[in-house]
PDB file of C-alpha atoms in Angstrom:
ATOM      1  CA  MET A   1       2.306 -14.293 -12.265  1.00 44.00           C
ATOM      2  CA  SER A   2       2.220 -15.050  -8.555  1.00 59.00           C
ATOM      3  CA  ASN A   3       1.259 -12.840  -5.653  1.00 79.00           C
ATOM      4  CA  SER A   4       3.786 -11.398  -3.277  1.00 90.00           C
ATOM      5  CA  TYR A   5       3.648 -12.111   0.440  1.00 95.00           C
ATOM      6  CA  ALA A   6       3.565  -9.291   2.942  1.00 97.00           C
ATOM      7  CA  GLN A   7       4.496  -8.981   6.584  1.00 98.00           C
ATOM      8  CA  PRO A   8       3.767  -6.034   8.874  1.00 98.00           C
ATOM      9  CA  ILE A   9       6.758  -4.326  10.459  1.00 98.00           C
ATOM     10  CA  LEU A  10       5.265  -1.162  11.979  1.00 98.00           C
ATOM     11  CA  ARG A  11       1.965  -0.054  13.442  1.00 98.00           C
ATOM     12  CA  THR A  12       1.769   3.593  14.456  1.00 98.00           C
ATOM     13  CA  ALA A  13      -0.726   6.363  15.157  1.00 98.00           C
ATOM     14  CA  ASP A  14       1.714   8.777  13.478  1.00 98.00           C
ATOM     15  CA  LEU A  15       1.276   8.691   9.704  1.00 98.00           C
ATOM     16  CA  SER A  16       4.493  10.652   9.182  1.00 98.00           C
ATOM     17  CA  GLU A  17       6.408   7.949  11.083  1.00 98.00           C
ATOM     18  CA  GLY A  18       4.988   5.339   8.701  1.00 98.00           C
ATOM     19  CA  LEU A  19       6.074   7.434   5.716  1.00 98.00           C
ATOM     20  CA  ARG A  20       9.565   7.839   7.190  1.00 98.00           C
ATOM     21  CA  ILE A  21       9.938   4.053   7.525  1.00 98.00           C
ATOM     22  CA  VAL A  22       8.761   3.613   3.927  1.00 98.00           C
ATOM     23  CA  GLN A  23      11.378   6.123   2.775  1.00 98.00           C
ATOM     24  CA  ARG A  24      14.108   4.316   4.713  1.00 98.00           C
ATOM     25  CA  LEU A  25      13.087   1.015   3.082  1.00 98.00           C
ATOM     26  CA  LEU A  26      13.057   2.649  -0.341  1.00 98.00           C
ATOM     27  CA  GLY A  27      16.538   3.942   0.434  1.00 97.00           C
ATOM     28  CA  ILE A  28      17.900   0.370   0.399  1.00 97.00           C
ATOM     29  CA  ALA A  29      15.812  -0.814  -2.558  1.00 96.00           C
ATOM     30  CA  ASP A  30      16.606  -0.707  -6.258  1.00 94.00           C
ATOM     31  CA  ARG A  31      14.054   1.964  -7.135  1.00 93.00           C
ATOM     32  CA  ALA A  32      14.363   1.558 -10.901  1.00 88.00           C
ATOM     33  CA  ASP A  33      10.882   1.630 -12.431  1.00 90.00           C
ATOM     34  CA  LEU A  34       9.368   3.001  -9.194  1.00 95.00           C
ATOM     35  CA  GLU A  35       5.593   3.326  -9.368  1.00 95.00           C
ATOM     36  CA  VAL A  36       2.975   3.880  -6.719  1.00 97.00           C
ATOM     37  CA  ASP A  37      -0.456   2.235  -6.576  1.00 97.00           C
ATOM     38  CA  PHE A  38      -3.365   3.732  -4.622  1.00 98.00           C
ATOM     39  CA  ASP A  39      -6.451   1.990  -3.227  1.00 98.00           C
ATOM     40  CA  ALA A  40      -9.141   3.367  -0.927  1.00 98.00           C
ATOM     41  CA  ARG A  41     -12.544   2.486   0.441  1.00 97.00           C
ATOM     42  CA  ILE A  42     -14.250   5.857   0.520  1.00 97.00           C
ATOM     43  CA  SER A  43     -17.485   6.629   2.306  1.00 95.00           C
ATOM     44  CA  SER A  44     -17.234  10.407   2.636  1.00 94.00           C
ATOM     45  CA  PRO A  45     -18.438  12.653  -0.224  1.00 96.00           C
ATOM     46  CA  HIS A  46     -15.826  15.236   0.809  1.00 96.00           C
ATOM     47  CA  SER A  47     -12.983  12.687   0.660  1.00 97.00           C
ATOM     48  CA  LEU A  48     -14.251  11.346  -2.663  1.00 97.00           C
ATOM     49  CA  SER A  49     -14.264  14.832  -4.200  1.00 97.00           C
ATOM     50  CA  ARG A  50     -10.732  15.523  -2.994  1.00 98.00           C
ATOM     51  CA  VAL A  51      -9.357  12.169  -4.204  1.00 98.00           C
ATOM     52  CA  LEU A  52     -11.008  12.453  -7.627  1.00 97.00           C
ATOM     53  CA  ALA A  53      -9.666  16.005  -7.988  1.00 97.00           C
ATOM     54  CA  LEU A  54      -6.182  14.632  -7.313  1.00 97.00           C
ATOM     55  CA  LEU A  55      -6.578  11.396  -9.332  1.00 97.00           C
ATOM     56  CA  PRO A  56      -9.233  12.178 -11.963  1.00 95.00           C
ATOM     57  CA  ASP A  57      -8.450   9.005 -13.942  1.00 94.00           C
ATOM     58  CA  ALA A  58      -8.854   6.674 -10.951  1.00 96.00           C
ATOM     59  CA  GLU A  59     -11.177   3.722 -11.362  1.00 97.00           C
ATOM     60  CA  TRP A  60     -14.005   3.353  -8.862  1.00 97.00           C
ATOM     61  CA  TRP A  61     -16.826   0.924  -8.218  1.00 96.00           C
ATOM     62  CA  ALA A  62     -19.716   0.767  -5.784  1.00 94.00           C
ATOM     63  CA  GLU A  63     -19.408  -1.396  -2.715  1.00 86.00           C
ATOM     64  CA  GLY A  64     -22.083  -3.827  -1.638  1.00 77.00           C
ATOM     65  CA  GLU A  65     -25.631  -3.706  -3.023  1.00 74.00           C
ATOM     66  CA  LYS A  66     -25.275  -0.471  -4.959  1.00 78.00           C
ATOM     67  CA  ASP A  67     -24.611  -0.450  -8.672  1.00 83.00           C
ATOM     68  CA  GLY A  68     -22.123   1.869 -10.302  1.00 90.00           C
ATOM     69  CA  ALA A  69     -18.594   2.170 -11.584  1.00 93.00           C
ATOM     70  CA  SER A  70     -16.291   4.538 -13.417  1.00 91.00           C
ATOM     71  CA  GLY A  71     -16.961   4.646 -17.135  1.00 87.00           C
ATOM     72  CA  THR A  72     -20.707   4.005 -16.715  1.00 89.00           C
ATOM     73  CA  GLY A  73     -21.824   7.608 -16.352  1.00 86.00           C
ATOM     74  CA  ASN A  74     -22.856   7.074 -12.720  1.00 89.00           C
ATOM     75  CA  ASP A  75     -22.171   9.776 -10.162  1.00 93.00           C
ATOM     76  CA  PRO A  76     -19.764   8.193  -7.675  1.00 94.00           C
ATOM     77  CA  LYS A  77     -21.184  10.301  -4.827  1.00 94.00           C
ATOM     78  CA  ALA A  78     -24.562   8.643  -5.389  1.00 92.00           C
ATOM     79  CA  CYS A  79     -22.882   5.230  -5.076  1.00 93.00           C
ATOM     80  CA  LEU A  80     -21.047   5.705  -1.766  1.00 94.00           C
ATOM     81  CA  PRO A  81     -19.321   3.836  -0.309  1.00 94.00           C
ATOM     82  CA  VAL A  82     -16.999   3.152  -3.233  1.00 97.00           C
ATOM     83  CA  TRP A  83     -13.693   1.423  -3.823  1.00 97.00           C
ATOM     84  CA  LEU A  84     -11.198   3.520  -5.716  1.00 97.00           C
ATOM     85  CA  ARG A  85      -7.962   2.432  -7.424  1.00 97.00           C
ATOM     86  CA  ARG A  86      -5.223   4.215  -9.344  1.00 97.00           C
ATOM     87  CA  TRP A  87      -2.216   2.249 -10.626  1.00 96.00           C
ATOM     88  CA  ALA A  88       1.239   3.459 -11.666  1.00 94.00           C
ATOM     89  CA  GLY A  89       1.166   6.858 -10.013  1.00 94.00           C
ATOM     90  CA  THR A  90       4.083   9.019  -8.978  1.00 94.00           C
ATOM     91  CA  PRO A  91       5.661   9.220  -5.520  1.00 96.00           C
ATOM     92  CA  GLU A  92       4.854  12.952  -5.365  1.00 97.00           C
ATOM     93  CA  THR A  93       1.162  12.069  -5.203  1.00 97.00           C
ATOM     94  CA  VAL A  94       1.439  10.004  -1.992  1.00 98.00           C
ATOM     95  CA  GLU A  95       1.101  12.696   0.653  1.00 98.00           C
ATOM     96  CA  PRO A  96      -1.660  14.623  -1.174  1.00 98.00           C
ATOM     97  CA  PHE A  97      -3.546  11.313  -1.621  1.00 98.00           C
ATOM     98  CA  LEU A  98      -3.275  10.434   2.075  1.00 98.00           C
ATOM     99  CA  LYS A  99      -4.478  13.911   3.001  1.00 98.00           C
ATOM    100  CA  ALA A 100      -7.360  13.667   0.518  1.00 98.00           C
ATOM    101  CA  VAL A 101      -8.676  10.318   1.821  1.00 97.00           C
ATOM    102  CA  GLY A 102      -8.895  11.740   5.333  1.00 96.00           C
ATOM    103  CA  ASP A 103      -9.986   9.037   7.789  1.00 96.00           C
ATOM    104  CA  ASP A 104     -11.138   6.583   5.125  1.00 97.00           C
ATOM    105  CA  PRO A 105      -9.015   3.403   4.885  1.00 98.00           C
ATOM    106  CA  ALA A 106      -6.460   3.418   2.080  1.00 98.00           C
ATOM    107  CA  THR A 107      -3.314   1.702   0.878  1.00 98.00           C
ATOM    108  CA  VAL A 108      -0.314   3.116  -0.901  1.00 98.00           C
ATOM    109  CA  ARG A 109       1.960   0.515  -2.472  1.00 97.00           C
ATOM    110  CA  TRP A 110       5.424   1.366  -3.778  1.00 97.00           C
ATOM    111  CA  ASP A 111       6.405  -1.006  -6.593  1.00 94.00           C
ATOM    112  CA  PHE A 112      10.070  -1.065  -7.605  1.00 94.00           C
ATOM    113  CA  ASN A 113      12.733  -3.199  -9.223  1.00 93.00           C
ATOM    114  CA  ALA A 114      14.300  -5.237  -6.403  1.00 95.00           C
ATOM    115  CA  TRP A 115      15.266  -5.644  -2.779  1.00 96.00           C
ATOM    116  CA  PRO A 116      19.007  -5.724  -2.078  1.00 96.00           C
ATOM    117  CA  GLU A 117      21.065  -8.825  -1.490  1.00 95.00           C
ATOM    118  CA  ALA A 118      20.630 -10.172   2.055  1.00 95.00           C
ATOM    119  CA  PRO A 119      23.770 -12.279   2.572  1.00 94.00           C
ATOM    120  CA  GLU A 120      23.089 -12.718   6.314  1.00 93.00           C
ATOM    121  CA  VAL A 121      20.071 -14.861   5.444  1.00 94.00           C
ATOM    122  CA  GLY A 122      21.510 -16.358   2.257  1.00 93.00           C
ATOM    123  CA  LEU A 123      19.491 -14.365  -0.288  1.00 92.00           C
ATOM    124  CA  GLU A 124      20.582 -12.823  -3.562  1.00 90.00           C
ATOM    125  CA  VAL A 125      19.018  -9.641  -4.906  1.00 92.00           C
ATOM    126  CA  GLY A 126      15.226 -10.028  -4.807  1.00 82.00           C
ATOM    127  CA  GLY A 127      13.291  -9.625  -8.046  1.00 75.00           C
ATOM    128  CA  THR A 128      10.312  -7.478  -8.947  1.00 70.00           C
ATOM    129  CA  ARG A 129       7.547  -9.906  -7.964  1.00 77.00           C
ATOM    130  CA  GLY A 130       8.327  -9.496  -4.282  1.00 84.00           C
ATOM    131  CA  ALA A 131       9.643  -5.943  -4.222  1.00 91.00           C
ATOM    132  CA  PHE A 132       6.954  -3.751  -2.674  1.00 95.00           C
ATOM    133  CA  VAL A 133       6.275  -1.694   0.422  1.00 98.00           C
ATOM    134  CA  THR A 134       2.693  -0.926   1.450  1.00 98.00           C
ATOM    135  CA  LEU A 135       1.415   1.662   3.881  1.00 98.00           C
ATOM    136  CA  CYS A 136      -2.116   0.954   5.087  1.00 98.00           C
ATOM    137  CA  ALA A 137      -3.645   4.170   6.385  1.00 98.00           C
ATOM    138  CA  HIS A 138      -6.496   3.710   8.850  1.00 98.00           C
ATOM    139  CA  ALA A 139      -6.344  -0.065   8.313  1.00 97.00           C
ATOM    140  CA  ARG A 140      -4.440  -3.011   9.708  1.00 96.00           C
ATOM    141  CA  ASP A 141      -4.724  -5.271   6.678  1.00 97.00           C
ATOM    142  CA  LEU A 142      -4.003  -5.098   2.969  1.00 96.00           C
ATOM    143  CA  ASP A 143      -7.659  -5.680   2.043  1.00 95.00           C
ATOM    144  CA  LEU A 144      -8.825  -2.653   4.056  1.00 96.00           C
ATOM    145  CA  GLU A 145     -11.260  -4.806   6.010  1.00 94.00           C
ATOM    146  CA  GLU A 146      -9.855  -4.155   9.496  1.00 95.00           C
ATOM    147  CA  THR A 147     -10.208  -0.403   9.849  1.00 96.00           C
ATOM    148  CA  ALA A 148      -8.235   1.304  12.602  1.00 97.00           C
ATOM    149  CA  ALA A 149      -7.193   4.668  13.937  1.00 96.00           C
ATOM    150  CA  ASP A 150      -3.565   3.764  13.264  1.00 98.00           C
ATOM    151  CA  HIS A 151      -1.452   2.887  10.224  1.00 98.00           C
ATOM    152  CA  THR A 152       0.533  -0.229   9.266  1.00 98.00           C
ATOM    153  CA  VAL A 153       3.630  -0.666   7.095  1.00 98.00           C
ATOM    154  CA  PHE A 154       4.118  -3.982   5.273  1.00 98.00           C
ATOM    155  CA  VAL A 155       7.158  -5.267   3.403  1.00 98.00           C
ATOM    156  CA  HIS A 156       6.481  -7.627   0.486  1.00 96.00           C
ATOM    157  CA  VAL A 157       8.698 -10.549  -0.434  1.00 96.00           C
ATOM    158  CA  LYS A 158       8.498 -13.725  -2.459  1.00 93.00           C
ATOM    159  CA  GLN A 159       7.029 -16.607  -0.465  1.00 92.00           C
ATOM    160  CA  SER A 160      10.201 -18.634  -1.070  1.00 92.00           C
ATOM    161  CA  GLU A 161      12.215 -15.747   0.433  1.00 94.00           C
ATOM    162  CA  ALA A 162      10.146 -15.245   3.584  1.00 95.00           C
ATOM    163  CA  GLU A 163      13.282 -14.683   5.670  1.00 96.00           C
ATOM    164  CA  ARG A 164      13.851 -11.447   3.758  1.00 96.00           C
ATOM    165  CA  ALA A 165      10.946  -9.747   5.616  1.00 97.00           C
ATOM    166  CA  PRO A 166      12.533  -9.876   9.101  1.00 98.00           C
ATOM    167  CA  TRP A 167      15.863  -8.952   7.518  1.00 97.00           C
ATOM    168  CA  LEU A 168      14.284  -5.871   5.901  1.00 97.00           C
ATOM    169  CA  ALA A 169      12.629  -4.893   9.184  1.00 98.00           C
ATOM    170  CA  ALA A 170      16.001  -5.123  10.936  1.00 98.00           C
ATOM    171  CA  GLN A 171      17.573  -2.848   8.312  1.00 97.00           C
ATOM    172  CA  VAL A 172      15.318  -0.026   9.530  1.00 98.00           C
ATOM    173  CA  GLY A 173      15.570  -0.881  13.234  1.00 98.00           C
ATOM    174  CA  LEU A 174      12.296  -2.796  13.468  1.00 98.00           C
ATOM    175  CA  ARG A 175      11.045  -6.372  13.627  1.00 98.00           C
ATOM    176  CA  VAL A 176       8.100  -8.168  12.070  1.00 98.00           C
ATOM    177  CA  ILE A 177       4.927  -7.770  14.129  1.00 98.00           C
ATOM    178  CA  GLY A 178       2.561 -10.198  12.426  1.00 96.00           C
ATOM    179  CA  ASP A 179       2.223 -13.130  10.088  1.00 96.00           C
ATOM    180  CA  LEU A 180       3.363 -13.373   6.492  1.00 96.00           C
ATOM    181  CA  VAL A 181       0.185 -13.165   4.351  1.00 95.00           C
ATOM    182  CA  MET A 182      -0.541 -13.411   0.643  1.00 93.00           C
ATOM    183  CA  ALA A 183      -0.990  -9.938  -0.797  1.00 92.00           C
ATOM    184  CA  PRO A 184      -4.244  -9.315  -2.685  1.00 87.00           C
ATOM    185  CA  TYR A 185      -2.545  -8.179  -5.912  1.00 72.00           C
TER     186      TYR A 185
END
Protein backbone atom coordinates (compact mmCIF):
# COMPACT_ATOMS: atom_id res chain seq x y z
CA MET A 1 0.00 0.00 0.00
CA SER A 2 1.37 3.41 -0.91
CA ASN A 3 0.78 6.77 0.71
CA SER A 4 -1.38 9.42 -0.86
CA TYR A 5 -0.01 12.85 -1.70
CA ALA A 6 -1.68 15.96 -0.39
CA GLN A 7 -1.76 19.57 -1.50
CA PRO A 8 -3.19 22.51 0.44
CA ILE A 9 -5.98 24.46 -1.23
CA LEU A 10 -7.28 26.71 1.56
CA ARG A 11 -5.92 28.41 4.64
CA THR A 12 -8.46 30.29 6.73
CA ALA A 13 -9.02 31.65 10.23
CA ASP A 14 -12.68 30.61 9.88
CA LEU A 15 -13.09 26.93 10.74
CA SER A 16 -16.63 26.89 9.34
CA GLU A 17 -15.27 28.07 5.97
CA GLY A 18 -12.85 25.12 5.98
CA LEU A 19 -15.72 22.74 6.73
CA ARG A 20 -17.81 24.26 3.93
CA ILE A 21 -15.00 23.66 1.41
CA VAL A 22 -14.66 20.06 2.64
CA GLN A 23 -18.40 19.55 2.13
CA ARG A 24 -18.21 20.98 -1.39
CA LEU A 25 -15.34 18.59 -2.21
CA LEU A 26 -17.28 15.68 -0.75
CA GLY A 27 -20.19 16.73 -2.94
CA ILE A 28 -18.20 15.82 -6.07
CA ALA A 29 -16.62 12.67 -4.63
CA ASP A 30 -17.90 9.11 -4.67
CA ARG A 31 -18.66 8.92 -0.95
CA ALA A 32 -19.26 5.17 -0.88
CA ASP A 33 -17.57 3.71 2.19
CA LEU A 34 -17.11 7.19 3.72
CA GLU A 35 -15.17 7.11 6.98
CA VAL A 36 -13.55 9.82 9.03
CA ASP A 37 -10.21 9.57 10.84
CA PHE A 38 -9.28 11.84 13.76
CA ASP A 39 -5.82 12.77 15.05
CA ALA A 40 -4.86 15.35 17.67
CA ARG A 41 -1.90 16.47 19.72
CA ILE A 42 -3.52 17.37 23.01
CA SER A 43 -1.87 19.31 25.80
CA SER A 44 -4.91 20.55 27.70
CA PRO A 45 -6.52 18.33 30.38
CA HIS A 46 -9.88 19.96 29.59
CA SER A 47 -9.59 19.18 25.86
CA LEU A 48 -8.44 15.63 26.61
CA SER A 49 -11.47 15.00 28.84
CA ARG A 50 -13.86 16.32 26.20
CA VAL A 51 -12.27 14.33 23.35
CA LEU A 52 -12.20 11.08 25.35
CA ALA A 53 -15.84 11.60 26.35
CA LEU A 54 -16.69 11.90 22.65
CA LEU A 55 -14.31 9.16 21.42
CA PRO A 56 -13.88 6.80 24.40
CA ASP A 57 -12.24 4.11 22.24
CA ALA A 58 -9.59 6.44 20.80
CA GLU A 59 -5.99 5.32 21.05
CA TRP A 60 -3.54 7.67 22.75
CA TRP A 61 0.15 7.70 23.55
CA ALA A 62 2.46 10.03 25.44
CA GLU A 63 4.57 12.48 23.50
CA GLY A 64 8.27 12.94 24.12
CA GLU A 65 9.99 11.63 27.26
CA LYS A 66 6.87 10.55 29.10
CA ASP A 67 5.73 6.95 29.12
CA GLY A 68 2.13 5.93 28.67
CA ALA A 69 -0.44 4.75 26.18
CA SER A 70 -4.01 3.55 25.94
CA GLY A 71 -4.43 -0.03 27.09
CA THR A 72 -1.64 0.23 29.69
CA GLY A 73 -3.73 1.47 32.60
CA ASN A 74 -1.99 4.86 32.59
CA ASP A 75 -4.01 8.00 33.21
CA PRO A 76 -3.70 10.02 30.00
CA LYS A 77 -3.96 13.30 31.93
CA ALA A 78 -0.78 12.36 33.79
CA CYS A 79 0.97 11.82 30.44
CA LEU A 80 0.16 15.14 28.74
CA PRO A 81 0.89 16.09 26.07
CA VAL A 82 -0.51 13.08 24.23
CA TRP A 83 -1.22 12.08 20.66
CA LEU A 84 -4.71 10.75 20.12
CA ARG A 85 -6.10 8.82 17.14
CA ARG A 86 -9.49 7.38 16.22
CA TRP A 87 -9.97 5.65 12.86
CA ALA A 88 -13.16 4.93 10.91
CA GLY A 89 -15.46 7.36 12.67
CA THR A 90 -18.67 8.89 11.40
CA PRO A 91 -19.08 12.28 9.73
CA GLU A 92 -21.50 13.35 12.49
CA THR A 93 -18.60 13.30 14.95
CA VAL A 94 -16.51 15.91 13.07
CA GLU A 95 -17.90 19.13 14.50
CA PRO A 96 -18.14 17.84 18.09
CA PHE A 97 -14.53 16.60 17.79
CA LEU A 98 -13.27 19.97 16.53
CA LYS A 99 -15.11 21.72 19.35
CA ALA A 100 -13.70 19.26 21.90
CA VAL A 101 -10.05 19.71 20.86
CA GLY A 102 -10.34 23.47 21.34
CA ASP A 103 -7.10 25.19 20.31
CA ASP A 104 -5.02 22.01 20.23
CA PRO A 105 -3.83 20.99 16.74
CA ALA A 106 -5.90 18.27 15.09
CA THR A 107 -6.64 16.67 11.75
CA VAL A 108 -9.87 15.29 10.39
CA ARG A 109 -9.48 13.12 7.30
CA TRP A 110 -12.44 12.05 5.18
CA ASP A 111 -11.72 8.74 3.45
CA PHE A 112 -14.03 7.73 0.60
CA ASN A 113 -14.24 5.63 -2.53
CA ALA A 114 -13.02 7.86 -5.37
CA TRP A 115 -12.56 11.28 -6.92
CA PRO A 116 -14.57 11.93 -10.09
CA GLU A 117 -13.23 11.73 -13.61
CA ALA A 118 -11.23 14.84 -14.54
CA PRO A 119 -11.33 14.82 -18.36
CA GLU A 120 -9.85 18.34 -18.61
CA VAL A 121 -6.56 16.98 -17.27
CA GLY A 122 -6.86 13.52 -18.82
CA LEU A 123 -7.73 11.54 -15.68
CA GLU A 124 -10.22 8.74 -15.20
CA VAL A 125 -12.06 8.22 -11.92
CA GLY A 126 -9.50 8.24 -9.09
CA GLY A 127 -9.31 5.20 -6.82
CA THR A 128 -9.41 4.86 -3.06
CA ARG A 129 -5.68 5.23 -2.36
CA GLY A 130 -5.74 8.90 -3.29
CA ALA A 131 -9.29 9.82 -2.33
CA PHE A 132 -9.12 11.87 0.86
CA VAL A 133 -9.73 15.37 2.13
CA THR A 134 -8.01 16.57 5.31
CA LEU A 135 -8.81 19.56 7.47
CA CYS A 136 -5.94 20.57 9.74
CA ALA A 137 -7.30 22.62 12.62
CA HIS A 138 -4.78 24.90 14.30
CA ALA A 139 -2.01 23.46 12.10
CA ARG A 140 -0.56 24.09 8.67
CA ASP A 141 0.79 20.60 8.05
CA LEU A 142 -0.50 17.04 8.11
CA ASP A 143 1.93 16.01 10.87
CA LEU A 144 0.64 18.71 13.25
CA GLU A 145 4.15 20.08 13.70
CA GLU A 146 3.49 23.62 12.42
CA THR A 147 0.83 24.88 14.80
CA ALA A 148 -1.13 27.96 13.78
CA ALA A 149 -4.12 30.07 14.66
CA ASP A 150 -5.68 29.19 11.31
CA HIS A 151 -6.84 26.02 9.55
CA THR A 152 -5.75 24.32 6.31
CA VAL A 153 -7.66 22.10 3.88
CA PHE A 154 -5.71 19.52 1.86
CA VAL A 155 -6.86 17.39 -1.06
CA HIS A 156 -5.19 13.98 -1.43
CA VAL A 157 -4.38 12.37 -4.76
CA LYS A 158 -2.17 9.63 -6.11
CA GLN A 159 1.34 10.86 -6.87
CA SER A 160 0.94 9.77 -10.50
CA GLU A 161 -2.22 11.93 -10.69
CA ALA A 162 -0.77 15.11 -9.20
CA GLU A 163 -2.65 17.26 -11.72
CA ARG A 164 -5.90 16.20 -10.05
CA ALA A 165 -5.15 18.42 -7.00
CA PRO A 166 -5.30 21.77 -8.87
CA TRP A 167 -8.30 20.45 -10.80
CA LEU A 168 -10.10 19.64 -7.53
CA ALA A 169 -9.25 23.07 -6.11
CA ALA A 170 -10.71 24.70 -9.22
CA GLN A 171 -13.94 22.71 -8.81
CA VAL A 172 -14.58 24.59 -5.55
CA GLY A 173 -13.33 27.97 -6.79
CA LEU A 174 -9.86 27.73 -5.27
CA ARG A 175 -6.28 27.02 -6.33
CA VAL A 176 -3.45 25.08 -4.75
CA ILE A 177 -1.48 27.18 -2.26
CA GLY A 178 1.48 24.94 -1.49
CA ASP A 179 3.52 21.96 -2.54
CA LEU A 180 2.33 18.41 -3.08
CA VAL A 181 3.62 16.39 -0.08
CA MET A 182 3.52 12.74 0.91
CA ALA A 183 0.78 12.19 3.47
CA PRO A 184 1.84 10.53 6.73
CA TYR A 185 -0.68 7.67 6.48
